[in-house]
Coordinates of C-alpha atoms in Angstrom, one line a residue:
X159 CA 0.0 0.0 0.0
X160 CA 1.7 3.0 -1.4
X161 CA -0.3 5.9 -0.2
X162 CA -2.8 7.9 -3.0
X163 CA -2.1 9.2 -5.8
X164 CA -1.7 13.0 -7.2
X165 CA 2.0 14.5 -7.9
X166 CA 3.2 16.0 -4.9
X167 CA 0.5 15.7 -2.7
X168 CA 0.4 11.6 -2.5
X169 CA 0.9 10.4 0.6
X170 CA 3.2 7.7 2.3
X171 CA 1.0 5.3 4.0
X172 CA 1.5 4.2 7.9
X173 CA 2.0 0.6 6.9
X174 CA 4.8 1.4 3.6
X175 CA 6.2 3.9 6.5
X176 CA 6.7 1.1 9.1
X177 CA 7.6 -1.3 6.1
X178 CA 10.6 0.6 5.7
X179 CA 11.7 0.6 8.3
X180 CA 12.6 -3.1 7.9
X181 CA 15.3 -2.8 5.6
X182 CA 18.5 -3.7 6.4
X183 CA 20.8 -1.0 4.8
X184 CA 18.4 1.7 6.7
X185 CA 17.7 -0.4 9.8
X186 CA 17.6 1.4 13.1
X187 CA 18.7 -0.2 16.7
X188 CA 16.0 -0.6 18.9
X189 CA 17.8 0.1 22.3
X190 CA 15.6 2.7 24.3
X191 CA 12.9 2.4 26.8
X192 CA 10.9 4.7 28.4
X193 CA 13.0 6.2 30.9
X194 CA 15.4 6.9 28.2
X195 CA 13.2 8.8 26.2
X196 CA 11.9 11.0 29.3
X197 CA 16.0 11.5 30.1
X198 CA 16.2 12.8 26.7
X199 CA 13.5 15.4 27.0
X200 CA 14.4 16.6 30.1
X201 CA 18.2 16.5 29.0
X202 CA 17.2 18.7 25.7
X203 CA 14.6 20.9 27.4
X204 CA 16.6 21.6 31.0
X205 CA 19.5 24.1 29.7
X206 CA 19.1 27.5 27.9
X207 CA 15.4 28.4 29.4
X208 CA 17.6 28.0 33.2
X209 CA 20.5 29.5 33.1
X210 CA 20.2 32.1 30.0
X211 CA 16.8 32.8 28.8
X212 CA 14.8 33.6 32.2
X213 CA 16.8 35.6 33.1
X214 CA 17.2 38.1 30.3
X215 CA 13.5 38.3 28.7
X216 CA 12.4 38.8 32.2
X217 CA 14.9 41.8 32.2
X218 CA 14.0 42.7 28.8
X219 CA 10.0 41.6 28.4
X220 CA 8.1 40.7 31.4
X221 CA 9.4 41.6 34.6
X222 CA 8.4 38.9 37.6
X223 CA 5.3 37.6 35.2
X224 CA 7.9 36.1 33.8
X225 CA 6.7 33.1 35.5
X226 CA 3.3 33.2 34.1
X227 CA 5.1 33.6 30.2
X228 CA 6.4 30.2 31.3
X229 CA 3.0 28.8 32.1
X230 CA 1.7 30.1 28.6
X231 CA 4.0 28.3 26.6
X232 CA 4.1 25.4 28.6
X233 CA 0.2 24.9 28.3
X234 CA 0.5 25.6 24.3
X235 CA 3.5 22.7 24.3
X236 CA 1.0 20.8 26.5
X237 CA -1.8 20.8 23.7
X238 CA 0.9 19.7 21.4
X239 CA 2.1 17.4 23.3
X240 CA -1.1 15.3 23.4
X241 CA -1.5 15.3 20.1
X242 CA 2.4 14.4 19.3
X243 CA 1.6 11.5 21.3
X244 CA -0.9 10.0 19.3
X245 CA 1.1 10.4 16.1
X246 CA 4.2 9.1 17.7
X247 CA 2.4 5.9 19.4
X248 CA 0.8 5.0 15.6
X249 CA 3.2 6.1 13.4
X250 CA 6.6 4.6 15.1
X251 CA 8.7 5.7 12.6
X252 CA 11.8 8.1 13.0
X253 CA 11.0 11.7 11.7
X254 CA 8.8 13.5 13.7
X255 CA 6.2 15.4 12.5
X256 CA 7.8 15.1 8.7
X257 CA 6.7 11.1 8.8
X258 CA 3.0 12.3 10.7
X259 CA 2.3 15.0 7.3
X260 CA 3.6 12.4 4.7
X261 CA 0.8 9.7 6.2
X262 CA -1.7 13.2 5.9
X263 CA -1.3 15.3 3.9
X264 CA 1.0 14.3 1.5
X265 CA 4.7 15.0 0.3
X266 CA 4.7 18.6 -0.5
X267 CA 3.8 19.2 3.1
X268 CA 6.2 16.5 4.4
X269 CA 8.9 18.1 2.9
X270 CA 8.2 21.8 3.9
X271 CA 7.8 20.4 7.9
X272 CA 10.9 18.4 7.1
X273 CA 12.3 21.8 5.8
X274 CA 11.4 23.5 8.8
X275 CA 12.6 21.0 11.5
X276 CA 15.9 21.0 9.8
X277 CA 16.1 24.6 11.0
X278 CA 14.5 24.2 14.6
X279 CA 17.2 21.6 15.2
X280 CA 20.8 23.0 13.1
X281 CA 20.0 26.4 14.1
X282 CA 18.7 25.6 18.0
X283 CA 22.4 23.0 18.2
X284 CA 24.5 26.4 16.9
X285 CA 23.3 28.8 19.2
X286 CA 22.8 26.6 22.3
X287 CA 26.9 25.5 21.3
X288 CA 27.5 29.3 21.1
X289 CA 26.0 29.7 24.8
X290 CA 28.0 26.5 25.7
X291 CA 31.4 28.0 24.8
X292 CA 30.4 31.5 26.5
X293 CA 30.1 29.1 29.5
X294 CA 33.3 27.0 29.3
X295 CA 35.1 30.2 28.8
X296 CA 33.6 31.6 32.3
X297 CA 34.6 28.1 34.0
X298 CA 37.8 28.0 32.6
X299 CA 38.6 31.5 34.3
X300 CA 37.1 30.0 37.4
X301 CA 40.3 27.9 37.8
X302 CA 42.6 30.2 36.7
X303 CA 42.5 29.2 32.6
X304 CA 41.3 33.0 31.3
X305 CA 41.5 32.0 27.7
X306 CA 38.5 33.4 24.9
X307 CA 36.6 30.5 23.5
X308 CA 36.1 32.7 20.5
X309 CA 37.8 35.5 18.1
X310 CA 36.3 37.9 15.9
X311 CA 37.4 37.6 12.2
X312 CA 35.9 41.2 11.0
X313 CA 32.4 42.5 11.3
X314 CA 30.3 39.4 10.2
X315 CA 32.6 36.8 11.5
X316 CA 34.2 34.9 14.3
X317 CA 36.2 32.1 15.4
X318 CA 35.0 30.1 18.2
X319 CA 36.6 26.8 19.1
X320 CA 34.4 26.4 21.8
X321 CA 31.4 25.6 19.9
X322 CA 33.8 23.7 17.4
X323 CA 35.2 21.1 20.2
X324 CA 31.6 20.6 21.4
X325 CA 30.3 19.7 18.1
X326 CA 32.6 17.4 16.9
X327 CA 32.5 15.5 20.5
X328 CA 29.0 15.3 19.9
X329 CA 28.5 14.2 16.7
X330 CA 31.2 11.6 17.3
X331 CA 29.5 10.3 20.8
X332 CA 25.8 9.9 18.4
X333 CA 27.4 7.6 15.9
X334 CA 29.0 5.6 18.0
X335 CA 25.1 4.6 19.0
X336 CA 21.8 6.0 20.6
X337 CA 22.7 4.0 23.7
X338 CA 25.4 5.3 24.2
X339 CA 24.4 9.2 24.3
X340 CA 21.7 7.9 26.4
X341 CA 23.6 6.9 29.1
X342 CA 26.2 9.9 28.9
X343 CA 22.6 11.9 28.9
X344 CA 21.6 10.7 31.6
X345 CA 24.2 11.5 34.2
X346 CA 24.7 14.8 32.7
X347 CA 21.4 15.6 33.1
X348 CA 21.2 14.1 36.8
X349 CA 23.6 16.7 37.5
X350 CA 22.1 19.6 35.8
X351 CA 18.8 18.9 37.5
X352 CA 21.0 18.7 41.3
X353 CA 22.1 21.6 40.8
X354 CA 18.7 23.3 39.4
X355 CA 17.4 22.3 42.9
X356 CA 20.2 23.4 45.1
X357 CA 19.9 26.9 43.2
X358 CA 16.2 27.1 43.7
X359 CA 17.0 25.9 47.7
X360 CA 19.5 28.5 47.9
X361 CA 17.6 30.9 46.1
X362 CA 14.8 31.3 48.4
X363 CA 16.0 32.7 51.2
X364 CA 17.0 35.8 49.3
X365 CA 13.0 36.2 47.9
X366 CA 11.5 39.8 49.0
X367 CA 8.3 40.5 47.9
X368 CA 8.4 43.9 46.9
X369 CA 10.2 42.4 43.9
X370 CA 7.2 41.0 42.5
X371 CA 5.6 44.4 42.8
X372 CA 4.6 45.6 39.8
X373 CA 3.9 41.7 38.9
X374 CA 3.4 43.0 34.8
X375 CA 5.2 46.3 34.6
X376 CA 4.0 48.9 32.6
X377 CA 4.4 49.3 29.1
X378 CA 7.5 51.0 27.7
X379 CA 7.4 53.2 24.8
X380 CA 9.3 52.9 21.5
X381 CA 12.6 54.0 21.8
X382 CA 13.8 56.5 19.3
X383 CA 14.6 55.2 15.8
X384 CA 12.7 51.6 16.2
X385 CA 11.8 50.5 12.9
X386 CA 9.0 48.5 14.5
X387 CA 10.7 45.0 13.1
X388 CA 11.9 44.5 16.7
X389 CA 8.8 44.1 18.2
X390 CA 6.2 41.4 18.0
X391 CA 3.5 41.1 14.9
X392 CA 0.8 41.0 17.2
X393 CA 1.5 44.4 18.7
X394 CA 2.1 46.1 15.8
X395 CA -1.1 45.1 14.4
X396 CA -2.7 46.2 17.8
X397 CA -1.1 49.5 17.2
X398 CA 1.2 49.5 19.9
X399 CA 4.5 51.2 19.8
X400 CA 7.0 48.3 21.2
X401 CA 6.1 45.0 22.8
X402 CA 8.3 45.6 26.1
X403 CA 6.9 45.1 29.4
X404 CA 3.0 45.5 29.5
X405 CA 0.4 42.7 28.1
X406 CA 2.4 42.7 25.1
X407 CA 5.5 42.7 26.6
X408 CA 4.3 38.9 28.7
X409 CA 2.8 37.6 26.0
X410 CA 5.7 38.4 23.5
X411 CA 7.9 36.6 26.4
X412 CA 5.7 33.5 25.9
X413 CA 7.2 33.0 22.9
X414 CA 10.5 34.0 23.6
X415 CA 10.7 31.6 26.4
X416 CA 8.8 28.6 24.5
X417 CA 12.1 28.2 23.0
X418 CA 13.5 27.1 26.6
X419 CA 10.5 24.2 26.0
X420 CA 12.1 23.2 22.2
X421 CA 13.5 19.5 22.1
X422 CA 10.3 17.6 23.9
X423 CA 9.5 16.6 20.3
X424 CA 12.7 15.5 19.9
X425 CA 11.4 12.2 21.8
X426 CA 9.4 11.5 19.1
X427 CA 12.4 11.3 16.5
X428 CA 13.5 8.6 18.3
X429 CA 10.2 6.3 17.8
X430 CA 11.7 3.4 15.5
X431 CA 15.0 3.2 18.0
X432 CA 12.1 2.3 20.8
X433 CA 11.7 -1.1 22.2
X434 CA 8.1 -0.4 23.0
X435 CA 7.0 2.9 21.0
X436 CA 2.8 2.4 21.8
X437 CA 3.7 2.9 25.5
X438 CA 7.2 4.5 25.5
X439 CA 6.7 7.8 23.6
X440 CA 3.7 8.8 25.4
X441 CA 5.0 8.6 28.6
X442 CA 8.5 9.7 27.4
X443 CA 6.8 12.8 26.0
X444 CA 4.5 13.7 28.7
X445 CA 6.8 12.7 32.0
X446 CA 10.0 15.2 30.6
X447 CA 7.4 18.3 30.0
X448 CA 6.2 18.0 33.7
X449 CA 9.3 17.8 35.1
X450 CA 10.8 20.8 33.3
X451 CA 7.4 23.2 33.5
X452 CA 7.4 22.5 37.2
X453 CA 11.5 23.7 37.2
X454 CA 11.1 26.4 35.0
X455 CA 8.4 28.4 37.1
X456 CA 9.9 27.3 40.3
X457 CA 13.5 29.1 39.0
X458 CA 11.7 32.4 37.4
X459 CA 9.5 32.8 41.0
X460 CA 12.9 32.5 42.6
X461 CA 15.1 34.7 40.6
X462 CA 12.5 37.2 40.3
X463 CA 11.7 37.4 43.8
X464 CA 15.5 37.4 44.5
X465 CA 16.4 40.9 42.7
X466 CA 14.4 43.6 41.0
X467 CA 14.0 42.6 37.3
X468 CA 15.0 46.2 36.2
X469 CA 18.9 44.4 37.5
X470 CA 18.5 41.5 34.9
X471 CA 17.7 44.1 31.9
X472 CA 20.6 43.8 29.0
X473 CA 23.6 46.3 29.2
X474 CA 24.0 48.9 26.5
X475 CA 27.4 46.5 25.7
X476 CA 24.8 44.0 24.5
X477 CA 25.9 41.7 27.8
X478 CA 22.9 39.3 28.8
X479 CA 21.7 39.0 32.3
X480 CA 21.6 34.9 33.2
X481 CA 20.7 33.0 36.6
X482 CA 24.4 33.5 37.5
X483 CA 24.0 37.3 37.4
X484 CA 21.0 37.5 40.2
X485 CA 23.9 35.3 42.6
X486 CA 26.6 37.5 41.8
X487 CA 24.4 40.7 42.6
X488 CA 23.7 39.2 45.6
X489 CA 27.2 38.7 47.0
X490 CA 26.8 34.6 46.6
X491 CA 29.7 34.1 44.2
X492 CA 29.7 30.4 45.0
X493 CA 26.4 29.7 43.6
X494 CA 27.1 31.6 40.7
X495 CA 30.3 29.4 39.9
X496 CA 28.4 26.8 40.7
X497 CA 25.6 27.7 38.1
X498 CA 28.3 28.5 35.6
X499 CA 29.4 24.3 35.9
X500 CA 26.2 23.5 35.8
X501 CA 25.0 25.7 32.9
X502 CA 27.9 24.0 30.9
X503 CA 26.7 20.3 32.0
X504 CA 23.5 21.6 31.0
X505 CA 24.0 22.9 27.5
X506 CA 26.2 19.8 26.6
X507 CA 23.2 17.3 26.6
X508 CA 20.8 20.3 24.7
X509 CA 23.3 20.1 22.1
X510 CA 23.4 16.7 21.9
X511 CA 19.4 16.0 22.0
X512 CA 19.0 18.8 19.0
X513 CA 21.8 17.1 16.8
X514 CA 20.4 13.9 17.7
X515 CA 16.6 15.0 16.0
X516 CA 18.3 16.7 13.4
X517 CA 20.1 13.5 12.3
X518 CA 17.0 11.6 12.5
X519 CA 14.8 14.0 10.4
X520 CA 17.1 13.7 7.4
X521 CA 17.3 10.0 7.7
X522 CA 13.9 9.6 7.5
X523 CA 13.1 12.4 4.3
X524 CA 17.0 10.9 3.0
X525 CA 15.1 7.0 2.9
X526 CA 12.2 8.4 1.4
X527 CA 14.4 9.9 -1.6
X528 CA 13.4 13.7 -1.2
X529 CA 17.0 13.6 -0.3
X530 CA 20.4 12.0 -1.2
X531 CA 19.7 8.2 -0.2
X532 CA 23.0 7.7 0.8
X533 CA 22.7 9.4 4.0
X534 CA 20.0 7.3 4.9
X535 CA 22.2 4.1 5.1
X536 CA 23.0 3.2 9.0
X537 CA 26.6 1.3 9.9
X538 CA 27.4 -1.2 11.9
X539 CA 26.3 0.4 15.3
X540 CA 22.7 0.9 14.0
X541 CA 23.1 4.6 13.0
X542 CA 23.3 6.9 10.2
X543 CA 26.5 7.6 10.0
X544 CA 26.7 9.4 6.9
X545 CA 24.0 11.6 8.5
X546 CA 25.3 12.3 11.4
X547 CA 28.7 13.4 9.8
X548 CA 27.1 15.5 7.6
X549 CA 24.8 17.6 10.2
X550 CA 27.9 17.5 12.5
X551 CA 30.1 19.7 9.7
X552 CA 27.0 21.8 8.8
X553 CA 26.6 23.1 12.5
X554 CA 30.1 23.3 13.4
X555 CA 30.5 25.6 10.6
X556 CA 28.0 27.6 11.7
X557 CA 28.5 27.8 15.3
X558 CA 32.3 28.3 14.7
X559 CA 32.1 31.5 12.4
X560 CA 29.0 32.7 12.3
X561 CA 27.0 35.3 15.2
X562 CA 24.2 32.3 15.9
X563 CA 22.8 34.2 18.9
X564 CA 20.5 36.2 17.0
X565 CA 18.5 33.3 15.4
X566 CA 16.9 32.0 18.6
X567 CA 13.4 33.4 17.4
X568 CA 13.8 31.0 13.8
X569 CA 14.1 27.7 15.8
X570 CA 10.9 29.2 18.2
X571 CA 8.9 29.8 14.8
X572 CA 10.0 27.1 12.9
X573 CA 8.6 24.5 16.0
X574 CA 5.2 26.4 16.4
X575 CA 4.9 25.6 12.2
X576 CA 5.6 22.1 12.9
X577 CA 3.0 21.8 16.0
X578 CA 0.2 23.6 13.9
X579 CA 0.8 20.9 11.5
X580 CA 1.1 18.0 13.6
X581 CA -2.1 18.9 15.8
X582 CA -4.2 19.3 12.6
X583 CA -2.9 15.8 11.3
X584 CA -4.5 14.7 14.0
X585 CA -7.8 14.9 13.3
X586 CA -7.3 14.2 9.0
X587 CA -6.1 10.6 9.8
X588 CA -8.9 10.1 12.4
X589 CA -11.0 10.7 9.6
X590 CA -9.3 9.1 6.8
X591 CA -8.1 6.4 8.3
X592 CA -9.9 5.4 12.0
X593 CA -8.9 1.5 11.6
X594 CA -5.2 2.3 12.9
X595 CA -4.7 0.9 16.1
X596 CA -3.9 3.9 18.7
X597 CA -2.0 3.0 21.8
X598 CA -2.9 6.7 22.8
X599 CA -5.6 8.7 21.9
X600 CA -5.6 12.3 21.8
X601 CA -8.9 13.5 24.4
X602 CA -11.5 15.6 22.8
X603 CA -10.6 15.6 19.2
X604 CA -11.6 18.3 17.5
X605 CA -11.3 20.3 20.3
X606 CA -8.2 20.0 21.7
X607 CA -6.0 20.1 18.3
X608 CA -7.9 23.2 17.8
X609 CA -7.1 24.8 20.7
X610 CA -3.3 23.5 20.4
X611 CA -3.5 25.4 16.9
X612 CA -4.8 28.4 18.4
X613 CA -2.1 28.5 21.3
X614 CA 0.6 28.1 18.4
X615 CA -0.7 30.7 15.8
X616 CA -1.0 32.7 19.2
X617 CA 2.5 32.1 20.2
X618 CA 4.0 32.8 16.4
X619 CA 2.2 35.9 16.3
X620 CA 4.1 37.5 18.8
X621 CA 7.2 36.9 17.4
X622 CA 9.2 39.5 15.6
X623 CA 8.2 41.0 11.8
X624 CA 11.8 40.7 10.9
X625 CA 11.8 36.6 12.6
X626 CA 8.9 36.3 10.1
X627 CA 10.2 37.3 7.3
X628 CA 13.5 35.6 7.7
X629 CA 11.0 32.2 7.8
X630 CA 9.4 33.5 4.8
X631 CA 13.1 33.2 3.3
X632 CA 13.8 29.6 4.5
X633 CA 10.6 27.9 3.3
X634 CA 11.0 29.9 0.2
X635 CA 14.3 28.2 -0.5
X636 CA 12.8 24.7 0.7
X637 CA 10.3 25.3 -2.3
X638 CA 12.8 25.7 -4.8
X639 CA 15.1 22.5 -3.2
X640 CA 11.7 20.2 -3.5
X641 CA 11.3 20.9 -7.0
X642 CA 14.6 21.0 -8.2
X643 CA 15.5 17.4 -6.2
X644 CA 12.9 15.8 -3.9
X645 CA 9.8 15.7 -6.3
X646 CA 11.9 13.6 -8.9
X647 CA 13.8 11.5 -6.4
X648 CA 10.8 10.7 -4.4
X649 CA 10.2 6.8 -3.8
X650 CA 6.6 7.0 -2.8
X651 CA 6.9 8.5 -6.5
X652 CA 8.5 6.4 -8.2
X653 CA 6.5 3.2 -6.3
X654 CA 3.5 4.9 -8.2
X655 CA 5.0 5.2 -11.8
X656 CA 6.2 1.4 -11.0
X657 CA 2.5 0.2 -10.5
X658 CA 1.0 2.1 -13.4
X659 CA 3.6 1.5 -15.9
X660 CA 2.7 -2.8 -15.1
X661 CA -0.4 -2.4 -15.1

């Protein structure tokens, strides 16, 4: 069973999908259970939100309602969630959302959400190795090493080793099997999350309430000169002058900080290297977004109750304020030290998640032929090696000489496109095909993928005009890749001119 026919809109069935996954020079190891997969959501998800990200949009954006921005997102990844769990527990195939739109609405579609999570993934694993090396550069100075992880090569360029060593440690550590970084994963990640807790301990007893006072400060004004592409869509077309501080200003953090929540879906990547995907990937999915909503709104009530949030604000040298900085203001230098360490555990297994789901996206559209098939073939440790050496290059080059940092709102956009998609799939293959056996069931179809829609469009909104059109860029080059490669090259394609030319 091929899937139906019509040019670029045919569609890869669930049962040629798991088919394929059956051949040998593609096969995938099946090593990982379910505590595994939750390890490698809260090892992606725990890292950049903590130590970086809190810190500076609450300075920047919200003020102590920081917390709430973090509620916001987390209830939109929450709506996604259940609907990436259905998908996940029927189609256990690796790729993500891409394999979920090719079983519903066809190639064209699967290609452009493949397109898209090839950018939430490369660019998220640049900048998140960019924050790493700003890190190992502050630890290094800790014991007495003060050498610059990074040079600048001129105005557009730089050098930066750090990100370059991580990288290539990485990508070397994922082909030598999925088991592997699982277990390296996992202990980094039981550290992260120790020291997460001994900073929210700590923390604590330097909470005054008049720092939550105002709790949403008022709006600030556009500054002098703002071309308006700085602020978010939605408050431009509410006529507002900037999207700082103010209604605006939280929900325009919502988005910012729903890129601290980017990597859950990364779990569901992993579905055909899962012993027991039906019951795995649901849990795996649902267990690592608790456990890092509940530490994400525990740290922002803490460091916003610790200091005023007019202290975390940027400096006019473009220095970000991070967890560290709220410590240091404080006089507790040891607890910003040890937030430094554990900020560099931390981003080491983001990295390592995001190259991970980046790999297994362009196996999956590589062994469907909208790309090269030779990066789809797996070696004799059960991965895709070519794959993994090919993503590894790609993102070192960009982390290593180019300024990453101001990308972070592509990987938010490009993963609210993908959970649109995925939460509307939901309810075409309920339609079009309710026989498939569903381990999980999203509750309340339609409503719920509605709503998830609603909360993403919502989020993507309040993005930035120049974010938007910088995505309008990407998919516009994805169109012209499709048609020049993956259209020709497809197999689904070619299965179809096979059965009409014998019959």
């Amino acid at each position: 069973m091929v899937g139906t026919t019509g040019g670029m809109w045919r569609t890869k069935s669930v049962e040629q999908s798991i088919q394929d996954t059956d051949e040998p020079d593609t096969k995938l190891r099946r090593d990982l259970g379910t505590w595994d997969l939750i390890v490698f959501g809260v090892a992606v998800v725990v890292g950049a939100g903590i130590f970086t990200l809190a810190a500076s949009t609450a300075g920047d954006r919200a003020g102590p309602s920081i917390s709430l921005a973090f509620v916001l997102a987390a209830i939109a990844c929450g709506l996604a969630a259940l609907c990436y769990a259905e998908f996940a527990s029927t189609v256990p195939v690796a790729g993500s959302a891409y394999t979920f739109s090719y079983a519903t609405f066809g190639e064209f579609i699967a290609w452009i959400i493949g397109w898209d999570l090839v950018l939430e993934f490369a660019v998220g694993a640049a900048v998140v190795s960019k924050g790493w090396s700003e890190y190992l550069h502050t630890v290094l100075a800790l014991v007495g090493i003060d050498v610059p992880t990074s040079f600048s090569l001129g105005s557009f360029f730089s050098f930066d080793w750090g990100a370059l060593l991580l990288i290539a440690v990485l990508a070397t550590l994922l082909a030598l099997g999925t088991k592997l970084s699982s277990r390296v994963s996992m202990v980094f990640t039981a550290i992260k999350v120790a020291i997460v807790l001994l900073v929210i301990i700590v923390g604590i007893g330097y909470v005054k309430a008049e720092n939550y006072s105002p709790f949403i400060p008022p709006a600030a004004p556009a500054e002098a000169g703002d071309t308006g592409l700085q602020q978010s869509l939605l408050s431009l077309l509410g006529g507002e002058g900037s999207s700082v501080f103010g209604i605006y200003g939280l929900l325009a953090a919502a988005s910012l900080v729903f890129f601290a929540f980017i990597g859950f879906d990364v779990v569901a990547t992993t579905a055909e290297e899962t012993k027991d995907p039906q019951r795995s990937l649901p849990r795996g999915i649902f267990g690592s977004l608790a456990i890092v909503t509940v530490l994400y709104v525990a740290v922002a009530l803490v460091l916003t109750g610790m200091v005023s949030y007019t202290q975390l604000a940027t400096q006019p040298d473009g220095t970000r304020a991070t967890l560290a900085t709220a410590f240091a203001s404080l006089g507790v230098t040891w607890a910003a030290a040890v937030i430094a360490v554990g900020a560099l555990v931390g981003l080491t297994t983001v990295v390592m998640v995001l190259l991970l789901g980046q790999i297994r996206v362009l196996f999956a559209m590589s062994r469907d032929g909208l790309l090269p098939g030779a990066l789809a073939r797996t070696g004799t440790r059960g991965t895709p090696l070519r794959s993994t050496q090919l993503v590894g290059v790609v993102v070192a080059l960009v982390a290593t000489f180019f300024p990453a940092g101001t990308l972070e709102e592509m990987v938010n956009i490009g993963t609210l496109f993908a959970f649109v998609l995925v939460s509307i799939g939901v309810v075409i293959l309920r339609r079009t095909r309710p026989d498939l056996p569903r381990s999980f069931r999203t509750p309340l179809v339609p409503l719920v993928p509605i709503l998830s829609v609603l909360a993403c469009v919502w989020l993507m909104l309040n993005l930035t005009v120049e974010t938007w059109l910088r995505f309008l860029v990407w998919m516009a080059i994805g169109f012209v890749v499709y048609f020049a490669y993956g259209r020709s090259h497809s197999k689904v394609g070619r299965r179809e001119e096979a059965q009409k030319a014998s019959s």
